[in-house]
Short mmCIF file of C-alpha atoms (C1' of nucleotides) in Angstrom, two decimals:
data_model
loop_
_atom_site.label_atom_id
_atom_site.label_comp_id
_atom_site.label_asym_id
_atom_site.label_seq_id
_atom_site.Cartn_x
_atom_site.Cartn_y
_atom_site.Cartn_z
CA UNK A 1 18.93 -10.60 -32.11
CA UNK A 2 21.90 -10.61 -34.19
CA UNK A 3 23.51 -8.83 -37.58
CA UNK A 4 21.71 -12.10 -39.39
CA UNK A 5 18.67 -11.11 -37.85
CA UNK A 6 16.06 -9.54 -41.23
CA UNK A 7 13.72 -7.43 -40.65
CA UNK A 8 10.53 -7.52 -42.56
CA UNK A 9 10.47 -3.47 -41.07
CA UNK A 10 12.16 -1.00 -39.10
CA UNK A 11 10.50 2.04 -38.15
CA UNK A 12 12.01 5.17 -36.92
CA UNK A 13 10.80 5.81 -33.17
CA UNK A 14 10.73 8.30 -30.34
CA UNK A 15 12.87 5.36 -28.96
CA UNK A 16 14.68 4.73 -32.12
CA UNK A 17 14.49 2.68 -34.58
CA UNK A 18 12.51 -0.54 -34.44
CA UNK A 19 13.20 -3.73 -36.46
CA UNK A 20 10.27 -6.13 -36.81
CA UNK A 21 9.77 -9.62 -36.88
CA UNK A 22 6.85 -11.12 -38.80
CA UNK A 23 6.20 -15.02 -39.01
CA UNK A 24 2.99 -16.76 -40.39
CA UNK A 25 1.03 -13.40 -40.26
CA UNK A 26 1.83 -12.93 -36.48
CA UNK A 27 3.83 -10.76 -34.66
CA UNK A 28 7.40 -12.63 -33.62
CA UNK A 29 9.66 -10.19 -32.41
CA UNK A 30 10.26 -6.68 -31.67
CA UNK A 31 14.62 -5.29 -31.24
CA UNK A 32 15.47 -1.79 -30.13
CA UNK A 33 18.00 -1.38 -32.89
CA UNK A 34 21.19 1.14 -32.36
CA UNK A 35 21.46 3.40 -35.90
CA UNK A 36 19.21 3.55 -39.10
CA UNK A 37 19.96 0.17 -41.30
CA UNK A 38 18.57 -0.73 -44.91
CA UNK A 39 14.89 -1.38 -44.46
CA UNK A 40 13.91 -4.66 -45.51
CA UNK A 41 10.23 -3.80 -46.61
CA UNK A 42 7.65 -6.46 -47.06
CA UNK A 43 4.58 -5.30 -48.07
CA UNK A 44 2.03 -7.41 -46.68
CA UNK A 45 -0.68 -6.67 -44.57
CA UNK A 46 0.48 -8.58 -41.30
CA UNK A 47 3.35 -5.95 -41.87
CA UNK A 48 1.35 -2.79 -42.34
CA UNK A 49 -0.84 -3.53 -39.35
CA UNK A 50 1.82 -3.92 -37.36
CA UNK A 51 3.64 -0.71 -38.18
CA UNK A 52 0.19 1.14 -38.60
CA UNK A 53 -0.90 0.01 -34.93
CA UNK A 54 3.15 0.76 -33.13
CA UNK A 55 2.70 4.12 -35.31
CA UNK A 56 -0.65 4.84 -33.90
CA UNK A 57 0.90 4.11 -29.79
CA UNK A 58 3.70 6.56 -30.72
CA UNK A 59 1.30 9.08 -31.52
CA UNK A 60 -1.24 8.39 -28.87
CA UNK A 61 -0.40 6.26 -25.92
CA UNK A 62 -4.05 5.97 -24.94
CA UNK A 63 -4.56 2.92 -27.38
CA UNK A 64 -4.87 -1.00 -27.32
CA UNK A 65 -2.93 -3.15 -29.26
CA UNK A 66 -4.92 -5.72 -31.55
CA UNK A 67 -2.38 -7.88 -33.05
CA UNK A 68 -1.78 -11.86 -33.25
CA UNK A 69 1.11 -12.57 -31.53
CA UNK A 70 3.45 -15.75 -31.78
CA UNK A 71 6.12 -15.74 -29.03
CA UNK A 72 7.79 -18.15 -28.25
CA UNK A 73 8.99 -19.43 -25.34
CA UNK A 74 8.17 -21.98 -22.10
CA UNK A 75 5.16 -22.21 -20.77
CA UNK A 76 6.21 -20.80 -17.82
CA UNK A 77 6.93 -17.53 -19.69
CA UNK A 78 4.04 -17.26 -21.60
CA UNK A 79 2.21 -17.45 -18.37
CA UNK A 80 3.70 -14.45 -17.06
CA UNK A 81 3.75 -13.04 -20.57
CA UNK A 82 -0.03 -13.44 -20.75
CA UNK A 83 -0.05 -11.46 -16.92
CA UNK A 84 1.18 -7.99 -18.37
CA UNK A 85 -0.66 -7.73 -21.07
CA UNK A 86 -3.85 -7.81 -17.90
CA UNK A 87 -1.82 -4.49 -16.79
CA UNK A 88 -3.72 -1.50 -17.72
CA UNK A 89 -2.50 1.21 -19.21
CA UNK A 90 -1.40 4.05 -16.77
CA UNK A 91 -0.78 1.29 -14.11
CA UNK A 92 2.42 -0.38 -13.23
CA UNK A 93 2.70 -3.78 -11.24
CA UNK A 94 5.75 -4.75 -9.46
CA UNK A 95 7.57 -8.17 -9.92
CA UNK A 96 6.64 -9.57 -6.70
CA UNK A 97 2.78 -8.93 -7.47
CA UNK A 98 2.48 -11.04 -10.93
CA UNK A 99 4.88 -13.95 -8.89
CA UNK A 100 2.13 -13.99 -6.28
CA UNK A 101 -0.61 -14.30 -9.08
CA UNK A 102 1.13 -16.83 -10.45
CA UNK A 103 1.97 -18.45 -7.52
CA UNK A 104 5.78 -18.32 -8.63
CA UNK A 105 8.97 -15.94 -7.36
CA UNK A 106 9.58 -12.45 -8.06
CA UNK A 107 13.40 -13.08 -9.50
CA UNK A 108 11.62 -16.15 -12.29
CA UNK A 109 9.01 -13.12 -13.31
CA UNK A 110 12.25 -11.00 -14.04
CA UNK A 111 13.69 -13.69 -15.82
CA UNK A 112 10.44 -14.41 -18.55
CA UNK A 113 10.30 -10.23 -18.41
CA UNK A 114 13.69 -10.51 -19.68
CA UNK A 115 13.11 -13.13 -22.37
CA UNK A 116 9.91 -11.20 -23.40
CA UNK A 117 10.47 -10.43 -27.44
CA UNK A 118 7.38 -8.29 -28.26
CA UNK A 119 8.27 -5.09 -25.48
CA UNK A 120 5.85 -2.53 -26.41
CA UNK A 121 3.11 -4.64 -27.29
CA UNK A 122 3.52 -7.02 -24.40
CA UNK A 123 4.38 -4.21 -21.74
CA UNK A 124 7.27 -5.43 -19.55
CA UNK A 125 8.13 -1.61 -19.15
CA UNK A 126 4.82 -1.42 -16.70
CA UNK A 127 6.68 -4.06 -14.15
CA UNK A 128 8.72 -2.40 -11.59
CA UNK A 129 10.61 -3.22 -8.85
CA UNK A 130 9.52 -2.68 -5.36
CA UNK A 131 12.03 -0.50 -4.68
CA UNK A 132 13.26 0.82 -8.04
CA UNK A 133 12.90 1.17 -11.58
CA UNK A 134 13.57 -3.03 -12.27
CA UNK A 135 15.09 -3.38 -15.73
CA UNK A 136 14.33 -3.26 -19.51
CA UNK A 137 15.63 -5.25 -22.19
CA UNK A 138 18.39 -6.60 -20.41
CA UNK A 139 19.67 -4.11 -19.00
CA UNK A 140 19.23 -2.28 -15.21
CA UNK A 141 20.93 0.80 -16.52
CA UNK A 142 21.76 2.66 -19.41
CA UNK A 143 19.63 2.98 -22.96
CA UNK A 144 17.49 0.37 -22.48
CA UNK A 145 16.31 1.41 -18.89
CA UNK A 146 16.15 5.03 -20.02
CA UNK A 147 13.36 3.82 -23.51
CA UNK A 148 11.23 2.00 -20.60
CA UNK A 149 11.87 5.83 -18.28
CA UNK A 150 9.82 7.05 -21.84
CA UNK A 151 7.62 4.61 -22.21
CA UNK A 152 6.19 5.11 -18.45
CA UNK A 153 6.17 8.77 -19.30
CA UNK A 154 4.50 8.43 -22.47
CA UNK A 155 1.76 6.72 -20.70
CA UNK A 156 1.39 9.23 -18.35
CA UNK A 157 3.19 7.17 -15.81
CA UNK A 158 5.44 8.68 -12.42
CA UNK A 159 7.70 6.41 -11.18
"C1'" DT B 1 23.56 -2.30 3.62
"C1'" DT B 2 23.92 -7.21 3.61
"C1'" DA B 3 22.65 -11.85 3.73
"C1'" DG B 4 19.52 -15.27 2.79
"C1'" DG B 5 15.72 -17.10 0.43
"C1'" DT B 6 13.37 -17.91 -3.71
"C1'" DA B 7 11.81 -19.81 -8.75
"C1'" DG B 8 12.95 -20.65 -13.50
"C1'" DT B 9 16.38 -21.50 -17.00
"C1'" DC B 10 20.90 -22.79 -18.91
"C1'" DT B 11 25.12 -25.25 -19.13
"C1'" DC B 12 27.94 -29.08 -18.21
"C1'" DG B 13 28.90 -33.81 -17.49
"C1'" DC C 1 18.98 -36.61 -15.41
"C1'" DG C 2 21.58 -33.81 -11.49
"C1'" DA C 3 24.42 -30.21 -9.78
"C1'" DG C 4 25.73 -25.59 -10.02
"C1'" DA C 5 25.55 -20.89 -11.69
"C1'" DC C 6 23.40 -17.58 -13.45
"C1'" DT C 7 19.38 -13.33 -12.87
"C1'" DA C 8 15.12 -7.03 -14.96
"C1'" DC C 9 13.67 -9.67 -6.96
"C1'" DC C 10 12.22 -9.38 -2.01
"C1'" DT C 11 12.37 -9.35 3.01
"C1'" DA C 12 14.37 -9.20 7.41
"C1'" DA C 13 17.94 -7.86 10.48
#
DNA sequence: TTAGGTAGTCTCG
DNA sequence: CGAGACTACCTAA
């Protein structure tokens, strides 16, 4: 989140580099960093599966994560959370139609998409809006926006 | 293009 | 607790 934030890993990315979160052997958190920093390696196996498996989606988009994940946040969020990872791959959803599973509104689904820290491995970049590309990692234009542009294209995806 | 409506969360007090 | 102000939205006019 911050410059106090450590990183068991960061990984160099199409996207750029990655820093990694790791707590109690399950997957915390996931930041789009901005330039190469020191790499914080800790070589345990929670680590290496987690770089193995992002390494693996890099190279081949066509491939399920399998990872325990711990985020945290309401219950509310983990609902919606819990939606995208139903999204298959190739397919996007809009925020509208995971509010109407969930029996909630469209702008609360953009607000837990927002709060989501795993991107990648929970796919918020597969939720668009109905009339536009939505947002990604905070943002509704610039870097951010353009990584979740790739990540649709990676996975074969035409907005 | 805008004006409301909407649901969840956060911040004050 | 309650009011008010935020959003990665949506629909109707």
């Amino acid at each position: 989140m911050n410059a106090t934030t450590s990183y068991q890993a960061i990984i160099a990315s199409p996207i750029g580099p990655l820093g990694i979160v790791i707590e109690d052997g399950a997957l915390y958190r996931i930041n789009f960093l901005s330039d190469e920093t020191t790499l914080q390696a800790t070589d345990d196996e929670p680590t290496a599966q987690v770089v193995a498996q992002l390494q693996h989606y890099f190279k081949q988009a066509d491939w399920h994560f399998s990872l325990p994940l711990q985020p945290v946040g309401t219950a509310f969020q983990q609902k919606v959370w819990q939606q995208l990872q139903q999204i298959p791959l190739g397919e996007v959803r809009t925020y509208g139609e995971i509010a109407w599973t969930l029996g909630s509104g469209p702008r609360a689904v953009g607000n837990a998409c927002r709060n989501n820290p795993l991107p990648l491995v929970v796919p918020c970049h597969r939720v668009v809006a109905a009339n536009g590309p939505g947002g990604f990692a905070g943002q509704t234009q610039g870097r951010n926006l353009s990584i979740k542009g790739w990540l649709l294209a990676h996975e074969g995806v035409t907005l």
